[in-house]
């Protein structure tokens, strides 16, 4: 029952997103919602790693940025910064994703023997080193960044096309990740998250599973990075510095770092707050200006972490559970509630319970 | 719930069994020998490069330019002192409480700003303070007051936000992360976006000759302060009852609690000292290189690198990590061929990669 409800909401949201250009303003669709979907896609790679791999990664924005820088270097022509390879835009995409995946595999392999909080710190250092790298190494960018990067000609004059590509790729990623976590690999990954020692003794290669998951998440972040560079047309190291790096984690945390949907929900809340905060009634009287946006975001994250560590999706699920409880549907509510406590450390949607013999069967 | 606790117990047993294998399989031993050899080869290659082959670099080969080598070495050593002061606070808090304080850099920056304001009001000038205007007290008092203020703030943060969710390390990291975002934004609002500088007392702003090169006494003063901090920390942890409790708590918190020691008080005091050290380092850093918005993130990064290299929760690790990282920071730009100086940042990553390849939890770290 829980699963069908979840699917229903997902389908409804996708329907709204697809129909949005019919009634939304151009600014809302092409600016606000395109950015939301791109950031949601990038944040989904954080949620995937954290919910199913037990790895909270802060390197996803770095990979997002690497894809962007590589596109910029590849398509740039004489006069721009970077390598100025002047390649075709679609070749540039393949190149950018290949580099991103290679870097992700390297970083993943380096950090695969750690998990949890240690992984968080390690990936934060990767992110900041990456920022300084692109800032200082002028071969690829320099602090000025790369500007004037064109999207492929197909998008020219049709910003709605880019919006639709973002939505389609988000849906593909969402469905793909949900299928992936039920595949043998996904099951093994969740086993690694819950008990690496036991998985290792069952014959699973723990480090390899973590590396592969990180590499795959790097690919998702890279795709989002390519979309971002097409949308934005420019990239500089400041956009992958420590502030934006934390912002992407914050997006995942706002939505709920144990629920895949949370990535896009968090991105929506974040982008809406970023664009429309000043329009709130009484915003001026309590000193809520755009300049203090980060304080508001910080307070929001603090509130979420203090009250509902599984984010807004967790809040919604709890409200729904309470509502079902009021209708006298008491039998199933307790199951639902215990399903979504972050304290159990294995958040995220659960498929049907897997019989033990299936798990053991997969090692043979 | 029952299944949950049973699983955890199982995992603990398995982990303790796995961490003390009776006989190591030969493949593990052979990789260890390989990595040891790799380390030796890397070390010898770096030493040879610096000594003989680094002719085209900004510092020059050490046999030709012993002065430049000495200066680079001293630069690394003095910066390592500052690194140690900041990172030891970070590692102390983590070692006892398993709390990764992502607001450590913010405490560093806040302390620097407070000390700068205080020094300005003590000297009676808002800008263009000369070193000769600053007496030793006009540096020491802001240092102590600012560090104390930041330490109190740290304890308040710990008591209000972290005390009741002890043990949930990810949640605590995200809470302190939110605090650091708020603090950074508020500091930007109150202290502005311009770089500011604390002024060394006139008594230490002198230069002396060393192997034909001029060297700033203030850097040695900084190293001296770091040594004092290290010695005090060592005395506190190894020769007082409180230090004994902390060391015991690092090893087995539950046991300390069971022995009737009020460990929540010890937690508070440790957090006070950790935040105090961040503040102390902040004032030193503000005098050494100045501070600006963004310095907080930079020093969070510096602390992280030191503890990842040295091992989280270990003071000895903090010393080792500070020395290695300090040396990389000073040697990499000086001994790279001039046209590649800006690639120096890669060597920080190489240091991390080398250490992680051999010891995933740092040189002195213990696996969770």
Short mmCIF file of N, CA, C and O in Angstrom, two decimals, chain A residues 272-331:
data_model
loop_
_atom_site.label_atom_id
_atom_site.label_comp_id
_atom_site.label_asym_id
_atom_site.label_seq_id
_atom_site.Cartn_x
_atom_site.Cartn_y
_atom_site.Cartn_z
N UNK A 272 13.17 27.76 -4.63
CA UNK A 272 12.05 28.67 -4.35
C UNK A 272 12.45 29.69 -3.29
O UNK A 272 12.19 30.89 -3.43
N UNK A 273 13.09 29.22 -2.22
CA UNK A 273 13.51 30.14 -1.16
C UNK A 273 14.50 31.15 -1.73
O UNK A 273 14.43 32.35 -1.43
N UNK A 274 15.40 30.66 -2.58
CA UNK A 274 16.42 31.53 -3.16
C UNK A 274 15.78 32.63 -4.01
O UNK A 274 16.23 33.78 -4.00
N UNK A 275 14.71 32.30 -4.75
CA UNK A 275 14.13 33.25 -5.68
C UNK A 275 13.02 34.10 -5.08
O UNK A 275 12.82 35.23 -5.50
N UNK A 276 12.27 33.51 -4.17
CA UNK A 276 11.04 34.19 -3.77
C UNK A 276 11.00 34.59 -2.30
O UNK A 276 9.97 35.03 -1.82
N UNK A 277 12.11 34.43 -1.58
CA UNK A 277 12.07 34.71 -0.15
C UNK A 277 11.64 36.14 0.15
O UNK A 277 10.85 36.40 1.04
N UNK A 278 12.13 37.07 -0.68
CA UNK A 278 11.83 38.48 -0.40
C UNK A 278 10.35 38.79 -0.60
O UNK A 278 9.86 39.82 -0.16
N UNK A 279 9.62 37.92 -1.34
CA UNK A 279 8.21 38.19 -1.58
C UNK A 279 7.31 37.75 -0.44
O UNK A 279 6.12 38.01 -0.47
N UNK A 280 7.90 37.06 0.54
CA UNK A 280 7.07 36.61 1.65
C UNK A 280 6.51 37.81 2.40
O UNK A 280 7.17 38.84 2.52
N UNK A 281 5.27 37.71 2.90
CA UNK A 281 4.74 38.80 3.70
C UNK A 281 5.59 39.00 4.96
O UNK A 281 6.09 38.03 5.51
N UNK A 282 5.75 40.18 5.37
CA UNK A 282 6.50 40.56 6.57
C UNK A 282 8.00 40.26 6.47
O UNK A 282 8.71 40.34 7.45
N UNK A 283 8.47 39.85 5.29
CA UNK A 283 9.88 39.48 5.19
C UNK A 283 10.78 40.63 5.60
O UNK A 283 11.77 40.45 6.30
N UNK A 284 10.41 41.86 5.18
CA UNK A 284 11.26 43.01 5.48
C UNK A 284 11.29 43.33 6.96
O UNK A 284 12.32 43.68 7.51
N UNK A 285 10.12 43.21 7.59
CA UNK A 285 10.02 43.67 8.98
C UNK A 285 10.89 42.84 9.91
O UNK A 285 11.36 43.33 10.93
N UNK A 286 11.11 41.54 9.61
CA UNK A 286 11.97 40.76 10.49
C UNK A 286 13.39 40.65 9.94
O UNK A 286 14.17 39.81 10.36
N UNK A 287 13.71 41.55 9.02
CA UNK A 287 15.09 41.61 8.54
C UNK A 287 15.47 40.47 7.63
O UNK A 287 16.63 40.08 7.53
N UNK A 288 14.49 39.87 6.95
CA UNK A 288 14.75 38.75 6.08
C UNK A 288 15.05 39.28 4.68
O UNK A 288 14.16 39.47 3.88
N UNK A 289 16.30 39.53 4.39
CA UNK A 289 16.62 40.02 3.06
C UNK A 289 17.37 38.95 2.30
O UNK A 289 17.84 37.97 2.89
N UNK A 290 17.47 39.14 1.00
CA UNK A 290 18.19 38.17 0.18
C UNK A 290 19.62 38.00 0.64
O UNK A 290 20.19 36.93 0.55
N UNK A 291 20.20 39.10 1.13
CA UNK A 291 21.60 39.04 1.53
C UNK A 291 21.81 38.03 2.65
O UNK A 291 22.89 37.48 2.80
N UNK A 292 20.78 37.81 3.45
CA UNK A 292 20.92 36.86 4.57
C UNK A 292 20.32 35.51 4.25
O UNK A 292 19.91 34.77 5.13
N UNK A 293 20.26 35.18 2.97
CA UNK A 293 19.69 33.91 2.55
C UNK A 293 20.35 32.72 3.25
O UNK A 293 19.68 31.79 3.69
N UNK A 294 21.69 32.79 3.39
CA UNK A 294 22.39 31.65 3.99
C UNK A 294 22.01 31.43 5.44
O UNK A 294 21.98 30.30 5.90
N UNK A 295 21.74 32.53 6.17
CA UNK A 295 21.30 32.36 7.55
C UNK A 295 19.98 31.59 7.58
O UNK A 295 19.80 30.68 8.39
N UNK A 296 19.06 31.96 6.69
CA UNK A 296 17.76 31.29 6.65
C UNK A 296 17.95 29.81 6.31
O UNK A 296 17.37 28.93 6.96
N UNK A 297 18.78 29.54 5.30
CA UNK A 297 19.02 28.15 4.92
C UNK A 297 19.64 27.38 6.08
O UNK A 297 19.25 26.25 6.39
N UNK A 298 20.62 28.01 6.73
CA UNK A 298 21.27 27.36 7.86
C UNK A 298 20.28 27.04 8.97
O UNK A 298 20.27 25.94 9.52
N UNK A 299 19.41 28.00 9.27
CA UNK A 299 18.40 27.78 10.31
C UNK A 299 17.45 26.65 9.90
O UNK A 299 17.06 25.82 10.73
N UNK A 300 17.10 26.63 8.61
CA UNK A 300 16.20 25.58 8.11
C UNK A 300 16.84 24.20 8.31
O UNK A 300 16.19 23.26 8.81
N UNK A 301 18.13 24.09 7.94
CA UNK A 301 18.81 22.80 8.10
C UNK A 301 18.91 22.42 9.57
O UNK A 301 18.67 21.27 9.97
N UNK A 302 19.23 23.42 10.40
CA UNK A 302 19.35 23.17 11.83
C UNK A 302 18.03 22.63 12.37
O UNK A 302 17.98 21.62 13.08
N UNK A 303 16.93 23.29 11.98
CA UNK A 303 15.60 22.89 12.42
C UNK A 303 15.30 21.46 11.97
O UNK A 303 14.81 20.63 12.74
N UNK A 304 15.64 21.18 10.71
CA UNK A 304 15.35 19.84 10.18
C UNK A 304 16.16 18.78 10.92
O UNK A 304 15.64 17.75 11.32
N UNK A 305 17.45 19.09 11.15
CA UNK A 305 18.28 18.09 11.82
C UNK A 305 17.86 17.90 13.27
O UNK A 305 18.03 16.83 13.82
N UNK A 306 17.34 18.95 13.89
CA UNK A 306 16.93 18.81 15.29
C UNK A 306 15.60 18.06 15.39
O UNK A 306 15.40 17.26 16.29
N UNK A 307 14.69 18.35 14.44
CA UNK A 307 13.32 17.82 14.58
C UNK A 307 13.07 16.58 13.73
O UNK A 307 12.42 15.65 14.19
N UNK A 308 13.53 16.59 12.49
CA UNK A 308 13.20 15.49 11.60
C UNK A 308 14.39 15.16 10.71
O UNK A 308 14.49 15.66 9.60
N UNK A 309 15.33 14.34 11.21
CA UNK A 309 16.56 14.10 10.46
C UNK A 309 16.31 13.50 9.07
O UNK A 309 17.19 13.56 8.23
N UNK A 310 15.13 12.93 8.83
CA UNK A 310 14.91 12.43 7.47
C UNK A 310 14.19 13.45 6.60
O UNK A 310 13.56 13.10 5.60
N UNK A 311 14.29 14.72 6.96
CA UNK A 311 13.93 15.80 6.06
C UNK A 311 12.43 15.97 5.85
O UNK A 311 11.61 15.43 6.57
N UNK A 312 12.10 16.75 4.82
CA UNK A 312 10.70 17.07 4.56
C UNK A 312 9.91 15.83 4.14
O UNK A 312 8.74 15.69 4.49
N UNK A 313 10.55 14.93 3.39
CA UNK A 313 9.84 13.71 3.02
C UNK A 313 9.45 12.94 4.28
O UNK A 313 8.34 12.42 4.38
N UNK A 314 10.34 12.93 5.26
CA UNK A 314 10.03 12.29 6.53
C UNK A 314 8.84 12.95 7.20
O UNK A 314 7.96 12.28 7.75
N UNK A 315 8.81 14.29 7.16
CA UNK A 315 7.69 15.02 7.75
C UNK A 315 6.38 14.62 7.06
O UNK A 315 5.38 14.30 7.71
N UNK A 316 6.42 14.62 5.70
CA UNK A 316 5.21 14.28 4.94
C UNK A 316 4.74 12.87 5.30
O UNK A 316 3.55 12.63 5.56
N UNK A 317 5.70 11.94 5.37
CA UNK A 317 5.32 10.55 5.67
C UNK A 317 4.69 10.46 7.06
O UNK A 317 3.74 9.73 7.28
N UNK A 318 5.25 11.25 8.00
CA UNK A 318 4.73 11.18 9.37
C UNK A 318 3.33 11.77 9.44
O UNK A 318 2.47 11.24 10.12
N UNK A 319 3.13 12.88 8.69
CA UNK A 319 1.78 13.47 8.66
C UNK A 319 0.80 12.46 8.08
O UNK A 319 -0.29 12.25 8.61
N UNK A 320 1.23 11.80 7.02
CA UNK A 320 0.35 10.85 6.38
C UNK A 320 0.03 9.69 7.33
O UNK A 320 -1.10 9.25 7.46
N UNK A 321 1.08 9.24 8.02
CA UNK A 321 0.87 8.16 8.99
C UNK A 321 -0.14 8.58 10.04
O UNK A 321 -1.05 7.83 10.39
N UNK A 322 0.04 9.81 10.54
CA UNK A 322 -0.89 10.31 11.56
C UNK A 322 -2.29 10.37 10.99
O UNK A 322 -3.27 9.98 11.66
N UNK A 323 -2.43 10.83 9.74
CA UNK A 323 -3.76 10.95 9.14
C UNK A 323 -4.39 9.58 8.99
O UNK A 323 -5.57 9.38 9.28
N UNK A 324 -3.61 8.62 8.52
CA UNK A 324 -4.14 7.27 8.39
C UNK A 324 -4.58 6.75 9.76
O UNK A 324 -5.59 6.07 9.90
N UNK A 325 -3.78 7.09 10.76
CA UNK A 325 -4.11 6.66 12.12
C UNK A 325 -5.44 7.22 12.56
O UNK A 325 -6.25 6.52 13.19
N UNK A 326 -5.72 8.49 12.20
CA UNK A 326 -6.98 9.13 12.60
C UNK A 326 -8.17 8.45 11.94
O UNK A 326 -9.26 8.37 12.52
N UNK A 327 -7.94 7.96 10.72
CA UNK A 327 -9.05 7.30 10.04
C UNK A 327 -9.32 5.92 10.61
O UNK A 327 -10.19 5.21 10.14
N UNK A 328 -8.57 5.53 11.59
CA UNK A 328 -8.81 4.26 12.25
C UNK A 328 -8.15 3.10 11.55
O UNK A 328 -8.49 1.95 11.77
N UNK A 329 -7.16 3.41 10.73
CA UNK A 329 -6.44 2.37 10.01
C UNK A 329 -5.20 1.97 10.80
O UNK A 329 -4.10 1.90 10.27
N UNK A 330 -5.42 1.73 12.08
CA UNK A 330 -4.31 1.60 13.02
C UNK A 330 -3.36 0.45 12.71
O UNK A 330 -2.19 0.53 13.02
N UNK A 331 -3.87 -0.60 12.11
CA UNK A 331 -3.06 -1.81 11.93
C UNK A 331 -1.76 -1.57 11.19
O UNK A 331 -0.71 -2.00 11.65
#
